[in-house]
């Protein structure tokens, strides 16, 4: 399990100059921490700014209370995840799915195929070695890289 991010790896992060989340090449690291990156678009080298997860309007308060009724489907994070997965499903091409391998590095929006959970989309990359993946059965946090 030594396949970790290192200088030369590509990572998605915010470019201060392009003002968007773009591919960057890691140019300097301190330990496991990325300190400097080069934007693949404008080739500007700047400090690494971790990407903040997008605001999730409905799910922000989820997880505080136990669901009292299974009938309240709208508040059920599993049902929400399933609906989200089904909305994205037409864009999922199984031929392009990357088989899940905990030693591999994944990027945002990668399509992966998991032996137990099936097709999933990488929704969040948690450095240095975890990813949140949306599967039909819900969101899973998996180890990677
Ligand atoms: Zn840039």
Tab-separated table of C-alpha atoms and ligand atoms in Angstrom:
chain	number	residue	atom	x	y	z
A	1	UNK	CA	0.000	0.000	0.000
A	2	UNK	CA	2.639	2.456	-1.020
A	3	UNK	CA	0.821	3.866	-4.027
A	4	UNK	CA	0.107	7.302	-2.644
A	5	UNK	CA	-0.057	10.717	-4.148
A	6	UNK	CA	3.361	12.073	-4.882
A	7	UNK	CA	5.030	14.782	-6.892
A	8	UNK	CA	3.969	14.296	-10.496
A	9	UNK	CA	0.536	12.922	-9.613
A	10	UNK	CA	-2.468	14.664	-11.067
A	11	UNK	CA	-5.091	16.009	-8.731
A	12	UNK	CA	-8.222	18.086	-9.108
A	13	UNK	CA	-8.091	21.286	-7.147
A	14	UNK	CA	-8.955	24.933	-7.403
A	15	UNK	CA	-6.759	27.112	-9.568
A	16	UNK	CA	-6.463	30.616	-8.182
A	17	UNK	CA	-5.819	32.029	-11.635
A	18	UNK	CA	-8.423	30.136	-13.662
A	19	UNK	CA	-10.795	30.302	-10.687
A	20	UNK	CA	-12.127	26.816	-11.245
A	21	UNK	CA	-11.546	23.248	-10.148
A	22	UNK	CA	-9.088	21.870	-12.679
A	23	UNK	CA	-6.445	19.235	-13.088
A	24	UNK	CA	-3.171	20.080	-11.434
A	25	UNK	CA	0.143	18.305	-11.238
A	26	UNK	CA	1.614	18.030	-7.768
A	27	UNK	CA	5.009	19.703	-7.750
A	28	UNK	CA	5.861	19.695	-4.057
A	29	UNK	CA	4.797	17.715	-1.036
A	30	UNK	CA	5.739	17.737	2.611
A	31	UNK	CA	5.224	14.253	3.944
A	32	UNK	CA	1.747	13.286	2.744
A	33	UNK	CA	0.663	16.889	2.426
A	34	UNK	CA	0.467	18.552	-0.956
A	35	UNK	CA	1.967	22.027	-0.764
A	36	UNK	CA	2.428	23.204	-4.341
A	37	UNK	CA	0.659	22.336	-7.566
A	38	UNK	CA	0.917	23.323	-11.207
A	39	UNK	CA	-2.283	24.064	-13.075
A	40	UNK	CA	-2.589	21.954	-16.232
A	41	UNK	CA	-4.603	24.730	-17.867
A	42	UNK	CA	-2.614	27.914	-17.231
A	43	UNK	CA	0.583	26.239	-15.990
A	44	UNK	CA	0.627	28.549	-13.022
A	45	UNK	CA	2.330	27.112	-9.958
A	46	UNK	CA	0.588	27.964	-6.713
A	47	UNK	CA	-0.069	26.727	-3.220
A	48	UNK	CA	-2.443	23.794	-2.964
A	49	UNK	CA	-5.967	24.733	-1.900
A	50	UNK	CA	-8.036	21.746	-0.834
A	51	UNK	CA	-11.359	21.642	-2.635
A	52	UNK	CA	-14.271	22.243	-0.336
A	53	UNK	CA	-17.120	19.838	-0.924
A	54	UNK	CA	-20.064	21.462	-2.615
A	55	UNK	CA	-22.922	22.449	-0.355
A	56	UNK	CA	-25.462	19.696	-0.133
A	57	UNK	CA	-28.677	21.593	0.438
A	58	UNK	CA	-30.901	18.834	1.775
A	59	UNK	CA	-28.432	16.506	3.442
A	60	UNK	CA	-26.567	18.969	5.642
A	61	UNK	CA	-28.480	18.046	8.756
A	62	UNK	CA	-28.902	14.389	7.915
A	63	UNK	CA	-27.505	11.892	10.342
A	64	UNK	CA	-28.373	13.805	13.481
A	65	UNK	CA	-31.650	12.074	14.211
A	66	UNK	CA	-32.588	8.508	13.679
A	67	UNK	CA	-35.259	8.141	11.034
A	68	UNK	CA	-38.451	7.530	12.924
A	69	UNK	CA	-40.476	6.335	9.975
A	70	UNK	CA	-39.295	4.368	6.953
A	71	UNK	CA	-42.148	5.949	5.014
A	72	UNK	CA	-40.504	9.385	4.998
A	73	UNK	CA	-38.619	8.503	1.852
A	74	UNK	CA	-37.562	12.054	1.114
A	75	UNK	CA	-35.510	12.257	4.278
A	76	UNK	CA	-33.964	8.852	3.722
A	77	UNK	CA	-30.357	9.313	2.598
A	78	UNK	CA	-30.338	5.863	1.002
A	79	UNK	CA	-33.372	6.665	-1.120
A	80	UNK	CA	-31.825	10.003	-2.046
A	81	UNK	CA	-28.578	8.309	-3.022
A	82	UNK	CA	-30.466	5.748	-5.038
A	83	UNK	CA	-32.413	8.450	-6.875
A	84	UNK	CA	-29.181	10.314	-7.552
A	85	UNK	CA	-27.515	7.151	-8.794
A	86	UNK	CA	-30.450	6.390	-11.066
A	87	UNK	CA	-30.321	9.907	-12.469
A	88	UNK	CA	-26.645	9.434	-13.309
A	89	UNK	CA	-27.014	5.864	-14.475
A	90	UNK	CA	-27.658	6.628	-18.185
A	91	UNK	CA	-24.197	8.227	-18.335
A	92	UNK	CA	-22.479	5.238	-16.804
A	93	UNK	CA	-20.781	3.144	-19.437
A	94	UNK	CA	-19.836	-0.197	-17.848
A	95	UNK	CA	-17.146	-0.604	-20.510
A	96	UNK	CA	-15.380	2.443	-19.067
A	97	UNK	CA	-15.693	1.492	-15.419
A	98	UNK	CA	-12.456	1.050	-13.523
A	99	UNK	CA	-12.428	-2.116	-11.409
A	100	UNK	CA	-12.197	-1.143	-7.749
A	101	UNK	CA	-8.736	-1.715	-6.349
A	102	UNK	CA	-7.809	-0.304	-2.968
A	103	UNK	CA	-4.252	0.321	-4.140
A	104	UNK	CA	-5.338	2.447	-7.037
A	105	UNK	CA	-5.733	6.220	-7.103
A	106	UNK	CA	-9.126	7.510	-8.186
A	107	UNK	CA	-10.247	10.941	-9.203
A	108	UNK	CA	-13.456	12.852	-8.918
A	109	UNK	CA	-16.181	11.569	-11.293
A	110	UNK	CA	-14.318	8.337	-12.032
A	111	UNK	CA	-16.692	5.487	-12.786
A	112	UNK	CA	-15.704	2.369	-10.953
A	113	UNK	CA	-17.071	-1.119	-10.706
A	114	UNK	CA	-17.084	-2.773	-7.321
A	115	UNK	CA	-17.462	-6.539	-6.880
A	116	UNK	CA	-20.179	-6.086	-4.222
A	117	UNK	CA	-21.742	-2.706	-4.917
A	118	UNK	CA	-21.680	-2.590	-8.717
A	119	UNK	CA	-21.165	0.609	-10.669
A	120	UNK	CA	-20.383	3.759	-8.753
A	121	UNK	CA	-19.252	7.333	-9.305
A	122	UNK	CA	-16.477	8.906	-7.261
A	123	UNK	CA	-18.074	11.906	-5.603
A	124	UNK	CA	-15.385	12.946	-3.191
A	125	UNK	CA	-11.672	12.312	-2.937
A	126	UNK	CA	-10.489	12.428	0.659
A	127	UNK	CA	-6.747	12.737	0.758
A	128	UNK	CA	-4.603	10.857	1.141
A	129	UNK	CA	-6.393	7.548	0.611
A	130	UNK	CA	-10.172	7.537	0.762
A	131	UNK	CA	-12.970	8.112	-1.694
A	132	UNK	CA	-16.709	8.521	-1.338
A	133	UNK	CA	-18.490	6.609	-4.068
A	134	UNK	CA	-22.146	6.765	-4.989
A	135	UNK	CA	-23.489	3.284	-5.656
A	136	UNK	CA	-27.051	2.253	-6.383
A	137	UNK	CA	-27.305	1.032	-2.803
A	138	UNK	CA	-26.004	4.301	-1.380
A	139	UNK	CA	-22.829	6.172	-0.714
A	140	UNK	CA	-19.803	4.225	0.466
A	141	UNK	CA	-16.474	5.386	1.770
A	142	UNK	CA	-13.753	3.249	0.252
A	143	UNK	CA	-10.038	3.033	0.700
A	144	UNK	CA	-7.864	3.758	-2.287
A	145	UNK	CA	-4.341	4.602	-3.380
B	1	LIG	ZN1	-4.945	27.740	-13.898
